[in-house]
PDB file of C-alpha atoms in Angstrom:
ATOM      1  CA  UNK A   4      92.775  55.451 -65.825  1.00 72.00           C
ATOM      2  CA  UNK A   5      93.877  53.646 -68.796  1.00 84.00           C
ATOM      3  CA  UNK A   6      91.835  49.866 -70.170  1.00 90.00           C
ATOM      4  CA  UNK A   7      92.998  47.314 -71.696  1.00 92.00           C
ATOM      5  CA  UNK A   8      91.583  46.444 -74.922  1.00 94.00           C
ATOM      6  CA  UNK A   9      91.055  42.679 -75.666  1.00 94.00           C
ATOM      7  CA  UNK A  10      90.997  40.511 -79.041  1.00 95.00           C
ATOM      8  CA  UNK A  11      88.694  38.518 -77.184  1.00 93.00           C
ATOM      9  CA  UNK A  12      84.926  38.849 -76.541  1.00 93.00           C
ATOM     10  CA  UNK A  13      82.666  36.808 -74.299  1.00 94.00           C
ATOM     11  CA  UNK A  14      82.250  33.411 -74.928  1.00 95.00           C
ATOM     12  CA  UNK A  15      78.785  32.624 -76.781  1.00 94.00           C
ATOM     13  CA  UNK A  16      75.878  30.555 -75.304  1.00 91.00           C
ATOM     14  CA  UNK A  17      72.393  30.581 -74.155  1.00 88.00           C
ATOM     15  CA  UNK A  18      72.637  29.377 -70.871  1.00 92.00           C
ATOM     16  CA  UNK A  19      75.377  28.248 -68.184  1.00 93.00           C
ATOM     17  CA  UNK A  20      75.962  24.851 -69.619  1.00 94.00           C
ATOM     18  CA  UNK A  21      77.156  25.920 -73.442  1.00 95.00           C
ATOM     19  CA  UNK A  22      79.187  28.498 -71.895  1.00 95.00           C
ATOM     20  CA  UNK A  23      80.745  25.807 -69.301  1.00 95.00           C
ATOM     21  CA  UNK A  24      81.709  23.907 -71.943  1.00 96.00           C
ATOM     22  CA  UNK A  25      83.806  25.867 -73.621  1.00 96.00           C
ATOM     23  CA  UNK A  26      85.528  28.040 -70.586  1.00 96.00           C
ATOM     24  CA  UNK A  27      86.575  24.457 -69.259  1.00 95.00           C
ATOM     25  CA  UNK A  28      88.174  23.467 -72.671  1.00 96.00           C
ATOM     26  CA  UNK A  29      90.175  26.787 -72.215  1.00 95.00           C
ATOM     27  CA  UNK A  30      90.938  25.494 -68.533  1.00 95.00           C
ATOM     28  CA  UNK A  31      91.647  21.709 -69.895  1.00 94.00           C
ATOM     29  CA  UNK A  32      93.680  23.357 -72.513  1.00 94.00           C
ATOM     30  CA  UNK A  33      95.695  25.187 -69.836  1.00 94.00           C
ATOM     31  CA  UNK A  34      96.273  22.311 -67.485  1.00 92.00           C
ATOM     32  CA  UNK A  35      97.810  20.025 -69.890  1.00 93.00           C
ATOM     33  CA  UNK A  36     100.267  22.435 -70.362  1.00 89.00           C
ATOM     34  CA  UNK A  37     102.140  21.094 -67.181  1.00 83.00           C
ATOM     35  CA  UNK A  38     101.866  18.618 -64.273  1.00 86.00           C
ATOM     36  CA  UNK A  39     100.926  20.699 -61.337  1.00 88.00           C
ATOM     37  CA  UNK A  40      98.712  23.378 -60.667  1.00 92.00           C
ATOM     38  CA  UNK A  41      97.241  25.045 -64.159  1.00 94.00           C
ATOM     39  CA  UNK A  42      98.393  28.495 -64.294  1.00 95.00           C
ATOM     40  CA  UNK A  43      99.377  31.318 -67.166  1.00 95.00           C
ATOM     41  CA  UNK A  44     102.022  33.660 -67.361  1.00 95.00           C
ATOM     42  CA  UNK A  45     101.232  37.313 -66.332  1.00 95.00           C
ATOM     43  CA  UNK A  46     103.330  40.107 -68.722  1.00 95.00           C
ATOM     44  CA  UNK A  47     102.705  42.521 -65.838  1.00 94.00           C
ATOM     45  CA  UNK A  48     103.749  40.711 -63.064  1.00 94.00           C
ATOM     46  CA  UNK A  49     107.351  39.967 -64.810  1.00 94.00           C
ATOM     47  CA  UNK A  50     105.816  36.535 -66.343  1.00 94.00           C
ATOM     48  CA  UNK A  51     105.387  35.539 -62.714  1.00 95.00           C
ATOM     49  CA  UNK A  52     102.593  32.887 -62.473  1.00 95.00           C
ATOM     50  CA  UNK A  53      99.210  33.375 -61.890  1.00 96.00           C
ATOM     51  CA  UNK A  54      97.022  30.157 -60.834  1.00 95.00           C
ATOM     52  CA  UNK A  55      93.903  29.626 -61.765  1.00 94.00           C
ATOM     53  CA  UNK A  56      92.188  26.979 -59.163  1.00 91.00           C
ATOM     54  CA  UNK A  57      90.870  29.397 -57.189  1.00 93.00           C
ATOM     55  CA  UNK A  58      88.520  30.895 -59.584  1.00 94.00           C
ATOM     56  CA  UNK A  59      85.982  27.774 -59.867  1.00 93.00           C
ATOM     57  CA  UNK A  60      85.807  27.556 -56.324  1.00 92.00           C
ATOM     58  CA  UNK A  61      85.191  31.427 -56.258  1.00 92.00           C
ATOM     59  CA  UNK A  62      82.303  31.149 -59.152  1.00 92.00           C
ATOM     60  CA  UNK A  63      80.516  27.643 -57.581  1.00 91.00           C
ATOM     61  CA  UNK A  64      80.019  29.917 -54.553  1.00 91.00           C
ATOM     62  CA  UNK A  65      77.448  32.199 -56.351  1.00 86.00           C
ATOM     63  CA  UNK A  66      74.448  30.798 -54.933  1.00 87.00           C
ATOM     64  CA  UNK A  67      72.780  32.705 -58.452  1.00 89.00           C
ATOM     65  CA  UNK A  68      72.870  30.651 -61.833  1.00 90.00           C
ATOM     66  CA  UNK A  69      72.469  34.270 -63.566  1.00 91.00           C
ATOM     67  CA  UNK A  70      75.424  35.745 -61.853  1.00 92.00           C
ATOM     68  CA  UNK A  71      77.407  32.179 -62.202  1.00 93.00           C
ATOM     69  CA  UNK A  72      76.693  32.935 -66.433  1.00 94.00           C
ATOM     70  CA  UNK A  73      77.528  36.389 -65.877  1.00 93.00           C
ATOM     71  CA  UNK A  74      80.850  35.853 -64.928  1.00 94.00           C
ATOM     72  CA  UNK A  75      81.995  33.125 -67.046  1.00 95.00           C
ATOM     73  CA  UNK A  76      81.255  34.713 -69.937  1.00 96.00           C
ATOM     74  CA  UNK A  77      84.265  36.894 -69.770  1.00 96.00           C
ATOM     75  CA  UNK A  78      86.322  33.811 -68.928  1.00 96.00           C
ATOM     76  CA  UNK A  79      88.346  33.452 -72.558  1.00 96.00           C
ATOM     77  CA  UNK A  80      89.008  37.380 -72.116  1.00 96.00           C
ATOM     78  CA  UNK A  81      89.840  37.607 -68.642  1.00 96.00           C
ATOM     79  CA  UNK A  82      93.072  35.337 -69.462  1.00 96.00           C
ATOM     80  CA  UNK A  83      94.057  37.356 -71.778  1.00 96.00           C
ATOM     81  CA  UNK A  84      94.204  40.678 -70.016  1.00 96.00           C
ATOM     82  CA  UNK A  85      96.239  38.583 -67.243  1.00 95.00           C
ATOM     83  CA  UNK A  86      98.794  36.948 -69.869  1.00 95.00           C
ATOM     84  CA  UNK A  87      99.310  40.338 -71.650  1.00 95.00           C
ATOM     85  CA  UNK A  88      98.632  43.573 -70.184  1.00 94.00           C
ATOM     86  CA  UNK A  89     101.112  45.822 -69.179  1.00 94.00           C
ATOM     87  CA  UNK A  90      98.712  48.354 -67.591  1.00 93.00           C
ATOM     88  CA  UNK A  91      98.539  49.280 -63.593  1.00 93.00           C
ATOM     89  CA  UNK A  92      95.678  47.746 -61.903  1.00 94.00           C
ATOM     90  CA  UNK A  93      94.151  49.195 -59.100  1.00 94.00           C
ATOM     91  CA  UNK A  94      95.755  47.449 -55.850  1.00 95.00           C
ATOM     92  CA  UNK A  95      94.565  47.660 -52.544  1.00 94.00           C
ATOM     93  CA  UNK A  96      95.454  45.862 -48.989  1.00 94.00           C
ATOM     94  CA  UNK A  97      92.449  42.744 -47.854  1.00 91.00           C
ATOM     95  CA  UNK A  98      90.924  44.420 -45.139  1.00 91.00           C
ATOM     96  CA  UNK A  99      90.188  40.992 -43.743  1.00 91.00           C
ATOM     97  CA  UNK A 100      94.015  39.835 -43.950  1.00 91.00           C
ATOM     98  CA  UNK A 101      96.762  42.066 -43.843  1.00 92.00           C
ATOM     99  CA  UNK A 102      98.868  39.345 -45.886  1.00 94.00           C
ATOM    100  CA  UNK A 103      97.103  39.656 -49.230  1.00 95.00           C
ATOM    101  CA  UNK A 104      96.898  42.587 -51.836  1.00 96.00           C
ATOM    102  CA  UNK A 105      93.990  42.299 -53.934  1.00 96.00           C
ATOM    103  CA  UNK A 106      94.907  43.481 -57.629  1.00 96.00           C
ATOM    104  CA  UNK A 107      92.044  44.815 -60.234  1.00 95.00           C
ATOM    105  CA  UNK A 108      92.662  44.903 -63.710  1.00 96.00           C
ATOM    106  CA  UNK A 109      90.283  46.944 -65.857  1.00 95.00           C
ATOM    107  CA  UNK A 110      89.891  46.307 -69.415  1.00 95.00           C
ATOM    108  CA  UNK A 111      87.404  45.983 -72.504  1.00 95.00           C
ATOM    109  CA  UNK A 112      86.254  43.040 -74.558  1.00 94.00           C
ATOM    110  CA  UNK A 113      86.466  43.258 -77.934  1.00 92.00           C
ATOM    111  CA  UNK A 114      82.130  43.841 -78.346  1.00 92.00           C
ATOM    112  CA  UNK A 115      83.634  47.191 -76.100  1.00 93.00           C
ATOM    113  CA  UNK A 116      82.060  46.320 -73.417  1.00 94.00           C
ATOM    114  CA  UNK A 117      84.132  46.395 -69.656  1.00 95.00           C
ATOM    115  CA  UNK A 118      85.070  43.697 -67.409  1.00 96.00           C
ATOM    116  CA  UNK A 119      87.070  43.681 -64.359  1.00 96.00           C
ATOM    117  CA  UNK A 120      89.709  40.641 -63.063  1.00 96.00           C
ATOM    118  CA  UNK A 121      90.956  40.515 -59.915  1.00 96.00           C
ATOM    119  CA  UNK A 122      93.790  38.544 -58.508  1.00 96.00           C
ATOM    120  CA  UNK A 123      94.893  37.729 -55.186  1.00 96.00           C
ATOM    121  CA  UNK A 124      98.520  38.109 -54.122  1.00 95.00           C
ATOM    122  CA  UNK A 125      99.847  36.422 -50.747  1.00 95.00           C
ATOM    123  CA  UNK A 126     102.642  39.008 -49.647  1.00 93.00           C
ATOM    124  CA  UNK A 127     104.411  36.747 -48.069  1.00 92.00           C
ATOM    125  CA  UNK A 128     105.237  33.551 -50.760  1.00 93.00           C
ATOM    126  CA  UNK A 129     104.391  36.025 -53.564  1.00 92.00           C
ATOM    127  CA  UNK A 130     102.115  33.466 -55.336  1.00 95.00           C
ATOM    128  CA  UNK A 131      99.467  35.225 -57.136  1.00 96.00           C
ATOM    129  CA  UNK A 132      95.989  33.500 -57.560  1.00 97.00           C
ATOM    130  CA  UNK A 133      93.347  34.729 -60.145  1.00 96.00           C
ATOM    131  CA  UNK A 134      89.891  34.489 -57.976  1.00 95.00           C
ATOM    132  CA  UNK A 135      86.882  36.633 -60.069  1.00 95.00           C
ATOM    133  CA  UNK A 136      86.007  38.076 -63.304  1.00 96.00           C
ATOM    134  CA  UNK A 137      82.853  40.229 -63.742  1.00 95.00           C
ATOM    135  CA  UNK A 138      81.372  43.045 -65.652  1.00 94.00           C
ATOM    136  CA  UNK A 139      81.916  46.411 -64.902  1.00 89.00           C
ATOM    137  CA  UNK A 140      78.701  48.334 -64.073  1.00 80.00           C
TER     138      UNK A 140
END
């Protein structure tokens, strides 16, 4: 299986609140872009958009503070594998809901360390929806 290798490596901090910071200037960067829902262009889904909202919601769910800084680190990185890779994620049906394909893209950061995004596609109005980034173990 072939990675993506990103320019990008996690975003520096010593705790959750540093590394907030700066992953929701990327976001506020992002949604002034346009008027409705923040989103970025994905080269392998033929520049289709991918939104972003769900993935806060997904990361204030982590009960964990350690798993919350875990994932946000690769925040900066994880949009760019999703606005330039070209490579074939691994795709697989929601067992849950037979209406959404869950897509995960592989990929390292530039410290070579790998991460893994996944995005959530609704079969039926197409809209993709990035939901999780976290290190690969």
């Amino acid at each position: 299986m072939q990675y993506y290798q990103t320019k990008s490596g996690k975003i520096p901090g010593a705790n959750f609140k540093d590394v907030y910071k700066i992953a929701r200037k990327l976001y506020a960067g992002i949604k002034k872009r346009g008027k409705r829902s923040p989103h970025i262009r994905s080269a392998y889904f033929n520049n289709q958009k991918v939104f972003l909202q769900y993935f806060w919601g997904h990361l204030y769910a982590k009960k964990n503070w350690k798993d919350r800084l875990r994932r946000i680190r690769y925040f900066k990185a994880a949009l760019e594998l999703i606005e330039k890779t070209k490579i074939q994620p691994e795709s697989k049906e929601n067992p849950n809901n037979r209406r959404e394909i869950f897509h995960r893209f592989t990929a390292y950061t530039s410290e070579k360390e790998a991460f893994c995004v996944q995005i959530k596609e609704d079969k039926k109005s197409g809209q993709k929806h990035f939901i999780s980034v976290f290190p690969k173990e």
